[in-house]
Short mmCIF file of N, CA and C in Angstrom, two decimals:
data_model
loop_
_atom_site.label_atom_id
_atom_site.label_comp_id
_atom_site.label_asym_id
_atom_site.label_seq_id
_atom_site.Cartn_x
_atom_site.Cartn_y
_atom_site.Cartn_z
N UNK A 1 115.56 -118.56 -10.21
CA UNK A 1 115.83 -117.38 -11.00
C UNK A 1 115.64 -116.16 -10.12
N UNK A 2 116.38 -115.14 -10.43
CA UNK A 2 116.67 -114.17 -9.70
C UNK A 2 115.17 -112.98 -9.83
N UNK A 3 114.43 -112.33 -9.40
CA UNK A 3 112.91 -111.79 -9.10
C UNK A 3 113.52 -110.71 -10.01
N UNK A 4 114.67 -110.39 -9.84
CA UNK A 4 114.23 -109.21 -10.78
C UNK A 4 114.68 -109.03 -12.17
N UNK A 5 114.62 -110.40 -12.81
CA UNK A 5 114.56 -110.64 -14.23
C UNK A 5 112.87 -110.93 -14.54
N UNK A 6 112.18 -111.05 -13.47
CA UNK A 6 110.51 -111.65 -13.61
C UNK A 6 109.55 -110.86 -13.52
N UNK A 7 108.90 -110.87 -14.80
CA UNK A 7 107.97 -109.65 -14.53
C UNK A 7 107.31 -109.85 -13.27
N UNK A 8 106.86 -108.40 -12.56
CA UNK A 8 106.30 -108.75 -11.52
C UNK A 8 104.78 -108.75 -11.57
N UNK A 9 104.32 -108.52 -12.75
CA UNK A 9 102.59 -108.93 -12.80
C UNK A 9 102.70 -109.34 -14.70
N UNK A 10 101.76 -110.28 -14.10
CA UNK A 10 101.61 -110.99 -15.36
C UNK A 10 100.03 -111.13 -15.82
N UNK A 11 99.44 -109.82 -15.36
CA UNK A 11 97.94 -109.84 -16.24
C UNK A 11 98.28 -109.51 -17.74
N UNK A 12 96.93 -109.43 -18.07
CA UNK A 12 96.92 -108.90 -19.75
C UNK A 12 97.93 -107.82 -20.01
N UNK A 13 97.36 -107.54 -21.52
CA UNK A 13 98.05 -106.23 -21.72
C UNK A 13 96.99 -105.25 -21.59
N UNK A 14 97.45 -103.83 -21.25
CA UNK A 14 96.66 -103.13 -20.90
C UNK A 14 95.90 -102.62 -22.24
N UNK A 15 94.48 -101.92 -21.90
CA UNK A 15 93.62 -101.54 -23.01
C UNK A 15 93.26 -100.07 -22.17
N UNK A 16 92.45 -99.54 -23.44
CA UNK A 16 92.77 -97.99 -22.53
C UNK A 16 91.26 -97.68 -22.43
N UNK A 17 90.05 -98.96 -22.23
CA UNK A 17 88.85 -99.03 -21.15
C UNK A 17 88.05 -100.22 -21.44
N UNK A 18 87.91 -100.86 -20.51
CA UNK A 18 87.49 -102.16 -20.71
C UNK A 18 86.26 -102.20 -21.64
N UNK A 19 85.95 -103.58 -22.31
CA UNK A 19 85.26 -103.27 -23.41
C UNK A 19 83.59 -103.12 -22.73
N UNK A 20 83.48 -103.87 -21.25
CA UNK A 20 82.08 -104.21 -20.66
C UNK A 20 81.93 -102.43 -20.18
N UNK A 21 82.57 -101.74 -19.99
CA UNK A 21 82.29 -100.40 -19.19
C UNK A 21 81.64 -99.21 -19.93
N UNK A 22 82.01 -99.59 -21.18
CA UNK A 22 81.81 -97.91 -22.37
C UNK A 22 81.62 -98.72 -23.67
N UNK A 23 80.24 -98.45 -23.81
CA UNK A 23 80.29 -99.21 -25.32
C UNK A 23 81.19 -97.90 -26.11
N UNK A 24 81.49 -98.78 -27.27
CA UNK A 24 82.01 -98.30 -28.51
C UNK A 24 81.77 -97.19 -29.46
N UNK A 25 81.60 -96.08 -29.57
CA UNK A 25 81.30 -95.22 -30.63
C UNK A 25 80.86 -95.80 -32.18
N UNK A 26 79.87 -95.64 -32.68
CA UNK A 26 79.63 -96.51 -33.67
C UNK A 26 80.77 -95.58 -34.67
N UNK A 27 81.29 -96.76 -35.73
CA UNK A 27 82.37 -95.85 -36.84
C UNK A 27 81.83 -94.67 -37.36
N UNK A 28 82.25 -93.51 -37.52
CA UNK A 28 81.97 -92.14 -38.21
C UNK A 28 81.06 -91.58 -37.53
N UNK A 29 80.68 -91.87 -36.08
CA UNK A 29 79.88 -90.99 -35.30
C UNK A 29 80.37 -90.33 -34.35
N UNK A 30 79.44 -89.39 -34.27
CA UNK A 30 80.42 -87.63 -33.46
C UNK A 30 80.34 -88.46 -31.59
N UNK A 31 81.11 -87.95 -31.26
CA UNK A 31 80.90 -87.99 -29.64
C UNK A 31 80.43 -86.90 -28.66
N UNK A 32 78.77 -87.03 -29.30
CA UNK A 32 77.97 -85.90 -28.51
C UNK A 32 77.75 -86.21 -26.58
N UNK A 33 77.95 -84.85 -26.46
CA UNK A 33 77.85 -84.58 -24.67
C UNK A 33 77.03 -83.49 -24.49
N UNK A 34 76.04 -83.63 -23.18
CA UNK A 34 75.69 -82.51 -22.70
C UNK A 34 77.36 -81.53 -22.02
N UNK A 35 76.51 -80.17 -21.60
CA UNK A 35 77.74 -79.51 -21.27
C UNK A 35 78.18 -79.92 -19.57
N UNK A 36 76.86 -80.28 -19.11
CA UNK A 36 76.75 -80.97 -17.66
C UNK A 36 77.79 -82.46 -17.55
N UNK A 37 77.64 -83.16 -18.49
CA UNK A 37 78.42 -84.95 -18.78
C UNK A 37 80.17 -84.21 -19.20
N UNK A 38 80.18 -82.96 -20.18
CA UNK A 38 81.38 -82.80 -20.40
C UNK A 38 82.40 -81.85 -19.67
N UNK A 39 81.24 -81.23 -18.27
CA UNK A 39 82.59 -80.78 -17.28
C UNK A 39 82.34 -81.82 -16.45
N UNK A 40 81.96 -82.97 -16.05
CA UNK A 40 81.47 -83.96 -14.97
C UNK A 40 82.74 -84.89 -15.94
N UNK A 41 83.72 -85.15 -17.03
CA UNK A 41 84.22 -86.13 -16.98
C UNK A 41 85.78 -85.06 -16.86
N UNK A 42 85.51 -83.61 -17.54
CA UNK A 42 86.45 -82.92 -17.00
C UNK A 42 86.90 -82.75 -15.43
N UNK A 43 86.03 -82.65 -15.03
CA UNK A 43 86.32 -83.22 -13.12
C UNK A 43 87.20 -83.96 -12.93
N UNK A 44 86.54 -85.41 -13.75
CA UNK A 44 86.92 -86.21 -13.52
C UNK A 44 88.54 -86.60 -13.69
N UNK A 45 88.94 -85.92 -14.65
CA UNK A 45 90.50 -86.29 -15.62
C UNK A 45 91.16 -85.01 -14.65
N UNK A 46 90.72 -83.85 -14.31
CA UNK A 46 91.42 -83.19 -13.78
C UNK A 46 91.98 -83.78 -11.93
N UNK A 47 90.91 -84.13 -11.57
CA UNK A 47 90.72 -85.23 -9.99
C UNK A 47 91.92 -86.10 -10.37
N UNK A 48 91.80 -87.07 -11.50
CA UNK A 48 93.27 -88.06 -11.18
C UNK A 48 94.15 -87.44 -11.24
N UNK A 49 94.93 -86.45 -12.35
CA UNK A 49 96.18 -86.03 -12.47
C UNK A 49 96.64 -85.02 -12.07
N UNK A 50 95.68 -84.45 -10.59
CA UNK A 50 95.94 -83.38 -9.46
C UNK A 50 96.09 -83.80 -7.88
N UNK A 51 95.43 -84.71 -8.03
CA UNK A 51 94.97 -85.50 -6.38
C UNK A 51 95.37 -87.12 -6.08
N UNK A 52 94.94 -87.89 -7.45
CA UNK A 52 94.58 -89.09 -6.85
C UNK A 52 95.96 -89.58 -7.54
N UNK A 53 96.51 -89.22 -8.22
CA UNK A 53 97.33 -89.99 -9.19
C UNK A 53 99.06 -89.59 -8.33
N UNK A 54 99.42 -88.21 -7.89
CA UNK A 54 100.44 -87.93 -7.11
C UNK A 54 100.52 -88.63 -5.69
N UNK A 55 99.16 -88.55 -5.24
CA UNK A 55 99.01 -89.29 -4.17
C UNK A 55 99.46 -90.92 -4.19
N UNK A 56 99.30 -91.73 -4.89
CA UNK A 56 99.38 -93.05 -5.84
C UNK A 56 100.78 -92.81 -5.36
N UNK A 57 101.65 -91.89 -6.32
CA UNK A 57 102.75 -91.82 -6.64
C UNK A 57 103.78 -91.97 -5.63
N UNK A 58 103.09 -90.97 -4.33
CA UNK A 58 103.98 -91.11 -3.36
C UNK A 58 104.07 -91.99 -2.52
N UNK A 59 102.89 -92.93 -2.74
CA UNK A 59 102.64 -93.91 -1.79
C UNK A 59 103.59 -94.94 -2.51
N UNK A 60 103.82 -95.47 -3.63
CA UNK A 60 104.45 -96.28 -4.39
C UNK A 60 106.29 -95.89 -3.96
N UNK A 61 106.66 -94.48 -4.47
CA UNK A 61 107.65 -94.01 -3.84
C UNK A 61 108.02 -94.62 -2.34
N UNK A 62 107.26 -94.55 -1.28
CA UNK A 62 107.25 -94.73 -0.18
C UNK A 62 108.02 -96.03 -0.51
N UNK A 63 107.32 -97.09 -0.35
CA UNK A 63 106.88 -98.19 -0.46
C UNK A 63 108.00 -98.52 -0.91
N UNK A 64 108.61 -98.59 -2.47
CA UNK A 64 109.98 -99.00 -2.79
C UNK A 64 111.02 -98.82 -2.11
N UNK A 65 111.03 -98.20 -1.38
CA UNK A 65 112.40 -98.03 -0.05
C UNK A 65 112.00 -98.42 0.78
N UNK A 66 111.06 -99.24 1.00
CA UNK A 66 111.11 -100.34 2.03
C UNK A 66 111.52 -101.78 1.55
N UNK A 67 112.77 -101.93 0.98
CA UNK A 67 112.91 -103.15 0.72
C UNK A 67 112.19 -104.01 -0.67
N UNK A 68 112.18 -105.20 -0.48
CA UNK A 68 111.55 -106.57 -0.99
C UNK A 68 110.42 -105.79 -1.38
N UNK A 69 110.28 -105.68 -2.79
CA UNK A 69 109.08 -105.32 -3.82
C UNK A 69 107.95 -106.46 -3.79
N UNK A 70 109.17 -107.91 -3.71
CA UNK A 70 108.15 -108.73 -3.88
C UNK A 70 106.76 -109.21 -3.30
N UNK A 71 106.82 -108.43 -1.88
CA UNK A 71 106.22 -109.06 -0.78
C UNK A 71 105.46 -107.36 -0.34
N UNK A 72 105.95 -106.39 -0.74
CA UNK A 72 105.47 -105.15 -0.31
C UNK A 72 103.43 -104.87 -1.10
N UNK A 73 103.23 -104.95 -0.23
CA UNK A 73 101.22 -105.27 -0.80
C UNK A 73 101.36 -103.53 -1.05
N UNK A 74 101.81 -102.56 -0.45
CA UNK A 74 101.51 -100.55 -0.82
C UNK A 74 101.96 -100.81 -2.34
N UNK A 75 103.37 -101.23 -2.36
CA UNK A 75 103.84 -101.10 -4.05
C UNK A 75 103.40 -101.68 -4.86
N UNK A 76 102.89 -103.00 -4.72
CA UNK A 76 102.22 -103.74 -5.48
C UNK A 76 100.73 -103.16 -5.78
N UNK A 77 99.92 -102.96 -4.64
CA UNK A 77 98.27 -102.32 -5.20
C UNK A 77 99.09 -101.11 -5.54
N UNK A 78 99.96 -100.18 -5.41
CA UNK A 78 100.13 -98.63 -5.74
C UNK A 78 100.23 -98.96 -7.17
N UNK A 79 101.03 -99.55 -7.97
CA UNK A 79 101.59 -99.87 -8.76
C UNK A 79 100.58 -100.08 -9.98
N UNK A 80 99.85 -101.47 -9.33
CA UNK A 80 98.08 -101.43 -10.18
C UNK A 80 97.66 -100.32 -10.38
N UNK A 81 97.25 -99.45 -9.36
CA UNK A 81 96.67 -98.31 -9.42
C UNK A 81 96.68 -97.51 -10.16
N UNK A 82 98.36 -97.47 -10.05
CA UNK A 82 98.63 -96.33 -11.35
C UNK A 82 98.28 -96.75 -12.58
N UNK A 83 98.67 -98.08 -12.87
CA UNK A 83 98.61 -98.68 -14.09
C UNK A 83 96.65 -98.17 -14.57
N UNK A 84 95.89 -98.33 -13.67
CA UNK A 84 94.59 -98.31 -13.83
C UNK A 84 94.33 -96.68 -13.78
N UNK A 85 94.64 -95.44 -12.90
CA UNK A 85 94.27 -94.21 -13.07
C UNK A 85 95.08 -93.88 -14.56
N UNK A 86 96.21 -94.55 -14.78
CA UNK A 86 96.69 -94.38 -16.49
C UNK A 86 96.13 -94.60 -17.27
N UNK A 87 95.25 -95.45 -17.59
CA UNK A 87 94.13 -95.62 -18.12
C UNK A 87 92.92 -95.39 -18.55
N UNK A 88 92.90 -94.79 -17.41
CA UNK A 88 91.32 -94.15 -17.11
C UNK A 88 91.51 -92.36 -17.80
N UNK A 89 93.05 -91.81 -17.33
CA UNK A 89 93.38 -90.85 -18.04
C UNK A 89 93.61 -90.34 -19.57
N UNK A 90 94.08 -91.46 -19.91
CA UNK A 90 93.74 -92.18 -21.36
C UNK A 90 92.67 -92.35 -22.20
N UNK A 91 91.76 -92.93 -21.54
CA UNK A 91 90.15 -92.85 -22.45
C UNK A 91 89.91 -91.78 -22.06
N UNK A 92 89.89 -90.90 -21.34
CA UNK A 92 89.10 -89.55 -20.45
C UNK A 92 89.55 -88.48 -21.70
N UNK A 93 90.99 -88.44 -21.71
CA UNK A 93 91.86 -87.66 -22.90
C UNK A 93 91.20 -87.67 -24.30
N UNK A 94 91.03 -88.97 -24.52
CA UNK A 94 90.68 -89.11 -25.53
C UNK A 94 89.27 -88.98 -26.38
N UNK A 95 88.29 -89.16 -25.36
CA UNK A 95 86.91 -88.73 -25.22
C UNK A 95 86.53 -87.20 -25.34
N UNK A 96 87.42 -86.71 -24.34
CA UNK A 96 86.83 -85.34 -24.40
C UNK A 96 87.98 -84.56 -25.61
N UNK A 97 88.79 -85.09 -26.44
CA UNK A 97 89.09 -84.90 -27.14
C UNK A 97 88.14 -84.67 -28.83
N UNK A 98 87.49 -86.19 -28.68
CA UNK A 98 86.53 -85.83 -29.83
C UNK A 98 85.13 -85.44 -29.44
N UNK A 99 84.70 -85.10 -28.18
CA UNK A 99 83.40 -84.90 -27.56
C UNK A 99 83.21 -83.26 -28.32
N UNK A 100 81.75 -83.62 -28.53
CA UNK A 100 81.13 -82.29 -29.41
C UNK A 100 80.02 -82.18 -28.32
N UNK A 101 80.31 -80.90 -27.77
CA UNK A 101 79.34 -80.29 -26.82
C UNK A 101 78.31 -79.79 -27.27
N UNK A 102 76.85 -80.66 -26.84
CA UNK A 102 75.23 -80.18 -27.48
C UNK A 102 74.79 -79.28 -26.45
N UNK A 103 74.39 -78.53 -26.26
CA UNK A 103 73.25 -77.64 -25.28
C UNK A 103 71.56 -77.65 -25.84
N UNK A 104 71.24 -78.44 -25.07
CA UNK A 104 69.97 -78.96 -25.57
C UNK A 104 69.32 -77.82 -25.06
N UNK A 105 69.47 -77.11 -24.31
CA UNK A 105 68.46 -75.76 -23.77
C UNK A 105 67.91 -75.03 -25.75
N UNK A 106 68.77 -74.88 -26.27
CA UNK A 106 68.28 -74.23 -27.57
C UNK A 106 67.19 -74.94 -28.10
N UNK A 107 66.37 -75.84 -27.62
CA UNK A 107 65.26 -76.45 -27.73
C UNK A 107 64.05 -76.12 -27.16
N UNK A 108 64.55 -75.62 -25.97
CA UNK A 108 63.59 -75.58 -25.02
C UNK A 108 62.40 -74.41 -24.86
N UNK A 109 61.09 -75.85 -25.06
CA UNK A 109 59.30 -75.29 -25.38
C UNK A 109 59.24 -75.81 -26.58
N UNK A 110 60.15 -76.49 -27.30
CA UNK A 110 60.07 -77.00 -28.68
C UNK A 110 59.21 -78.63 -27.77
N UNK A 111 58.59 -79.13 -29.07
CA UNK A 111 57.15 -80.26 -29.06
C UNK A 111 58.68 -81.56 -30.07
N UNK A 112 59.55 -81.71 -30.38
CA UNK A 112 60.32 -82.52 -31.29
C UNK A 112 61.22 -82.91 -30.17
N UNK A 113 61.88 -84.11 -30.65
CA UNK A 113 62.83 -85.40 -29.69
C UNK A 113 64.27 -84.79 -30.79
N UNK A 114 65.12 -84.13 -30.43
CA UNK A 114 66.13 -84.19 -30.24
C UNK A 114 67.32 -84.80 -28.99
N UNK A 115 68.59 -84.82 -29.29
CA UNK A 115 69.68 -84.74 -27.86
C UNK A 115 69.70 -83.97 -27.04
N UNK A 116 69.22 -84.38 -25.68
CA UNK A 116 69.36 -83.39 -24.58
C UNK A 116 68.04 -83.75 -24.08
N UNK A 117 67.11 -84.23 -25.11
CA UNK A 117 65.27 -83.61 -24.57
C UNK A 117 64.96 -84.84 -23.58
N UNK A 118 64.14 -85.20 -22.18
CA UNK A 118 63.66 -84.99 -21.36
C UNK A 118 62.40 -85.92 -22.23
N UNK A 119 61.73 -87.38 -22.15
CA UNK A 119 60.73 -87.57 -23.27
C UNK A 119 60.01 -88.56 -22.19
N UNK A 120 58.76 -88.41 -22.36
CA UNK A 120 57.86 -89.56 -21.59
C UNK A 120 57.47 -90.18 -22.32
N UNK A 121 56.88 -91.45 -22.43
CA UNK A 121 56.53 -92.67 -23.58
C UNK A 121 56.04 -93.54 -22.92
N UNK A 122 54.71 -93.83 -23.16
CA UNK A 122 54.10 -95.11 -22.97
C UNK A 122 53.92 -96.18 -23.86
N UNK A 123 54.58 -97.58 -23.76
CA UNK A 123 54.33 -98.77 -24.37
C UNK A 123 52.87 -99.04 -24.33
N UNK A 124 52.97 -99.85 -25.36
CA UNK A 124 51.80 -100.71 -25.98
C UNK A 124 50.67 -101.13 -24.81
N UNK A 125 51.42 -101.93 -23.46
CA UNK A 125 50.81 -102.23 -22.67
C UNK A 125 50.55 -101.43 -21.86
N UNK A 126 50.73 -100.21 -21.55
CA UNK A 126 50.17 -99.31 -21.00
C UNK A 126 51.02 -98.39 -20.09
N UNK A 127 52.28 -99.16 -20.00
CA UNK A 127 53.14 -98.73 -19.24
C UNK A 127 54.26 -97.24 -19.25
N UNK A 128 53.92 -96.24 -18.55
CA UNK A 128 54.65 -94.93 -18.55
C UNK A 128 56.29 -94.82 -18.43
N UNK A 129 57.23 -94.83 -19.51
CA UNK A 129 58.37 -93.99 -18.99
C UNK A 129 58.82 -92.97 -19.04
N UNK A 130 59.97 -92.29 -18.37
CA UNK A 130 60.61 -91.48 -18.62
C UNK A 130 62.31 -91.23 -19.03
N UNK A 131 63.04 -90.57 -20.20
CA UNK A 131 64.40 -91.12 -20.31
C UNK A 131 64.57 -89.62 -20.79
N UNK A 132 66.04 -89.49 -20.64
CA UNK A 132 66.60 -88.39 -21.32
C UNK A 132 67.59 -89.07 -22.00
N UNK A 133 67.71 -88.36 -23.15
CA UNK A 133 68.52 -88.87 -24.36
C UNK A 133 69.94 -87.67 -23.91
N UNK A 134 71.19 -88.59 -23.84
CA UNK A 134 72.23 -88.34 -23.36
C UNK A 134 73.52 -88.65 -24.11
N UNK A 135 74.57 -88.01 -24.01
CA UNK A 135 75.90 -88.71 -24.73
C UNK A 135 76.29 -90.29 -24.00
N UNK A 136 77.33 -90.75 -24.87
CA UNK A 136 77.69 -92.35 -24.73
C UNK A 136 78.18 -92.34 -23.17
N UNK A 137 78.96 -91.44 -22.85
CA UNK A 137 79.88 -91.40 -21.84
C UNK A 137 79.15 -90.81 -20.74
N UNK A 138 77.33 -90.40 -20.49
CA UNK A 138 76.96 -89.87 -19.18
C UNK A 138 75.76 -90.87 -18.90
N UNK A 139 75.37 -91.52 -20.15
CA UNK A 139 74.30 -92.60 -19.98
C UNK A 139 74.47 -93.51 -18.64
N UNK A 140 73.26 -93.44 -18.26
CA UNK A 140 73.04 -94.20 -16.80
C UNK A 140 71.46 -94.66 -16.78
N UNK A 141 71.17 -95.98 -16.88
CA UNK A 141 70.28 -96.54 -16.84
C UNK A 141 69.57 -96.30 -15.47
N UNK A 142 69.88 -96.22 -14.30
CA UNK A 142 69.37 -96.00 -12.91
C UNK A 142 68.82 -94.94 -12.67
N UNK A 143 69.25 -93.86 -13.48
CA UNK A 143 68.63 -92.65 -13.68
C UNK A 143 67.92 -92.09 -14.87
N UNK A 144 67.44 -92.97 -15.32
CA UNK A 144 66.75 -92.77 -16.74
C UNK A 144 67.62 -91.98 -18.13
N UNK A 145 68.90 -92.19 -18.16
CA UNK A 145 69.48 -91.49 -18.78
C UNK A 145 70.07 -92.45 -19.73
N UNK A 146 69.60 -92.59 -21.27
CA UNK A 146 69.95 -93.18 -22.29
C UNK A 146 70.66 -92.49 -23.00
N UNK A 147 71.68 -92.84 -23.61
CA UNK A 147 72.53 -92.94 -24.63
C UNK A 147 71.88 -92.75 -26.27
N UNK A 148 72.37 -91.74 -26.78
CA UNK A 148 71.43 -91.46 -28.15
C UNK A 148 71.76 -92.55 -29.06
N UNK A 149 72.52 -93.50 -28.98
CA UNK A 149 72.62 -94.49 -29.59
C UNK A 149 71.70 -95.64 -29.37
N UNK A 150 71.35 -95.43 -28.10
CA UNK A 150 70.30 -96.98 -27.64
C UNK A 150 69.33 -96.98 -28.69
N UNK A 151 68.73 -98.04 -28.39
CA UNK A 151 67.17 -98.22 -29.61
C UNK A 151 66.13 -97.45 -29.05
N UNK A 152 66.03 -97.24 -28.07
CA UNK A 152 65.02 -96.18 -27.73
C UNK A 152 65.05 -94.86 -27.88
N UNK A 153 66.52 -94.50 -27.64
CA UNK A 153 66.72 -93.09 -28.79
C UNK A 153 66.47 -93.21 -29.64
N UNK A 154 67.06 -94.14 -29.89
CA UNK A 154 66.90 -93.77 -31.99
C UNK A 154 65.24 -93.81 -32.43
N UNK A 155 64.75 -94.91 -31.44
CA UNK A 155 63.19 -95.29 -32.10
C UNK A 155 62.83 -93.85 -31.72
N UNK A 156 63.01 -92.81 -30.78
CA UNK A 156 62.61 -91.52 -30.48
C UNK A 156 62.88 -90.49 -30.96
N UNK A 157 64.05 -90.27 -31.31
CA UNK A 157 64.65 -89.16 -32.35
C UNK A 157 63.79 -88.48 -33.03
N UNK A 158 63.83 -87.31 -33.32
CA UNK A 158 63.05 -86.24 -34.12
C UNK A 158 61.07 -86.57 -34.01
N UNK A 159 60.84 -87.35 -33.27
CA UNK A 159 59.29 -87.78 -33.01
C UNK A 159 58.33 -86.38 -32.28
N UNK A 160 57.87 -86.06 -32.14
CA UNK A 160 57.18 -85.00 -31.80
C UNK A 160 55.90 -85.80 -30.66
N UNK A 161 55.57 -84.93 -29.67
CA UNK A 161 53.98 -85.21 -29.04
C UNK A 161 53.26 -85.64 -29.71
N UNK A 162 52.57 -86.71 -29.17
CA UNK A 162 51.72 -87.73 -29.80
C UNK A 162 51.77 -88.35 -31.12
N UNK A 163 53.12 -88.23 -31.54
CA UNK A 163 53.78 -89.64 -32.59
C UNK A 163 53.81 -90.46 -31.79
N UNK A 164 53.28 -91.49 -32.41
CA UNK A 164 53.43 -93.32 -32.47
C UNK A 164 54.95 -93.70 -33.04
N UNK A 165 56.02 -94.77 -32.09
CA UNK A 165 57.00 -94.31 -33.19
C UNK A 165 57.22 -95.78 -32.81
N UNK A 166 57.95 -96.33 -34.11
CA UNK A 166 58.14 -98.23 -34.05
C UNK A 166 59.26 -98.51 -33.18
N UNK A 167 59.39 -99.08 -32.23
CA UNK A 167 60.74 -99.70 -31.57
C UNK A 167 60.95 -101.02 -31.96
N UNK A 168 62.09 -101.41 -32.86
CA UNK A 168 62.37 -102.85 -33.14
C UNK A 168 63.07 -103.91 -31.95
N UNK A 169 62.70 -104.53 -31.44
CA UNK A 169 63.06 -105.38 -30.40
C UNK A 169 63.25 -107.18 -30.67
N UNK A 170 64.24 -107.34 -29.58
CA UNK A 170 64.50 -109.01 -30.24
C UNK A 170 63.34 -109.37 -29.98
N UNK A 171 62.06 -109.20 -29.40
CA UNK A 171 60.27 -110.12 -29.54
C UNK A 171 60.04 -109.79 -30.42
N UNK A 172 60.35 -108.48 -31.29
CA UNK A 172 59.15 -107.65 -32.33
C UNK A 172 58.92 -106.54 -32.50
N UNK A 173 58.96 -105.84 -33.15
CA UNK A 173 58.38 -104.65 -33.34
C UNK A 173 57.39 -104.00 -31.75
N UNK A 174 57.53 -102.88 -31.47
CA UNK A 174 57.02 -102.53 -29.88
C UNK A 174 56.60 -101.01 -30.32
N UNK A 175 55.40 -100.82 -30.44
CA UNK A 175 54.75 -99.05 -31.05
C UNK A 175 55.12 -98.20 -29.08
N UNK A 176 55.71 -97.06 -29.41
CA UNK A 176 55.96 -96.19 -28.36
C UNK A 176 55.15 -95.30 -28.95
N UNK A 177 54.30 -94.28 -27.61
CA UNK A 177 53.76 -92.88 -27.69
C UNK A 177 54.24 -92.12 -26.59
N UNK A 178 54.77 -90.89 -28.23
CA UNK A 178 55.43 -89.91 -27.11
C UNK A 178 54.38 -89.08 -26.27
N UNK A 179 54.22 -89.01 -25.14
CA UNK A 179 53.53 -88.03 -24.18
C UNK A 179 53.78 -86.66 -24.00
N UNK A 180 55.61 -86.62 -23.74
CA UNK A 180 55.69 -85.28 -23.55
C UNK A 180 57.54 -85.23 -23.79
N UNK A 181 57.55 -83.85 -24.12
CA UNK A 181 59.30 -83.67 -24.65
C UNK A 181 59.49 -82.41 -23.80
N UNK A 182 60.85 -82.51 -22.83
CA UNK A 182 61.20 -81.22 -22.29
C UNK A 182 62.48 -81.14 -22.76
N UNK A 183 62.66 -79.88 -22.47
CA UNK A 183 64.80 -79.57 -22.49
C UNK A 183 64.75 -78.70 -21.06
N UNK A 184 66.21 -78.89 -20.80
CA UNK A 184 66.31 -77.47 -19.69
C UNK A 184 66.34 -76.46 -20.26
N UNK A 185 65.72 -75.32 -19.13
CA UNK A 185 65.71 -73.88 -19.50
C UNK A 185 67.32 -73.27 -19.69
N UNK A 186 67.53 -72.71 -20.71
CA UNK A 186 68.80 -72.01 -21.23
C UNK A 186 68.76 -70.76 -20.21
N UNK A 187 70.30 -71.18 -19.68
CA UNK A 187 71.07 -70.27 -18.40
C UNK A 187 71.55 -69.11 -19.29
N UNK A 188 71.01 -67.99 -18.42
CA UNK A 188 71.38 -66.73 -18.49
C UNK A 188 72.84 -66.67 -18.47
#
């Protein structure tokens, strides 16, 4: 059969962000962002469809006038590529579409666990952390930055200095004490 009746990639169908990368928005909840997470993904959407995505383009361009598609590796990864910065432009669009920008500074010197706040907590066994409660889309575990959806937000939410507050866990129930709550200082 002739190649160019055949599709030339035969993965899935595309989804517009894999399900392991970005959990899910729970149904009827807002898509809160700091203002820091919501120009950091604006960067981001502006970076593909100024730089990385024309660039893509021309390389793919290139590439098809050299002949045999079938065997050309530039058109073929260019091709993915796009398919994947299309994507990525796609959830990005769509995110900061329903993203509701928090400025947690309007907190700040307040003793209460809101979004944005900066919270230290020691477990049961004695052990000190630190997390900032963050939107879905800037959460980063490596940097102590939770997601106001996790269970440790939520077990933290509205808790004040030296509340005891219950964390439900698959062992059991786990008592957290808050130590200390910051926000950043609100920019002049």
């Amino acid at each position: 059969m002739n190649k160019a009746f055949v599709k030339e990639d035969t993965e899935q169908p595309e989804q517009d962000e894999p399900a392991q990368s970005r959990p899910a928005l729970p149904a009827g909840a807002k898509n809160y962002i700091t203002p820091a997470g919501h120009a950091r993904l604006h960067a981001e959407l502006k970076t593909l469809l100024q730089e990385e995505r024309p660039r893509i383009v021309d390389t793919v361009h290139w590439a098809a006038k050299n002949g045999d598609r079938s065997e050309n590796g530039d058109y073929l990864y260019g091709k993915k590529r796009l398919r994947e910065i299309d994507r990525r432009v796609r959830f990005l669009t769509k995110r900061l579409e329903i993203a509701q920008v928090v400025d947690a500074s309007v907190h700040h010197g307040k003793d209460q666990v809101f979004f944005g706040a900066s919270v230290d907590y020691e477990t049961e066994d004695g052990q000190q952390h630190s997390v900032t409660i963050v939107g879905i889309d800037e959460a980063d575990s490596l940097q102590q930055r939770i997601s106001w959806i996790s269970p440790v937000a939520r077990a933290l939410l509205k808790a004040r200095i030296d509340d005891e507050v219950l964390l439900h866990t698959p062992v059991g129930p786990q008592r957290l004490l808050v130590l200390d709550v910051r926000y950043p200082a609100p920019s002049n």
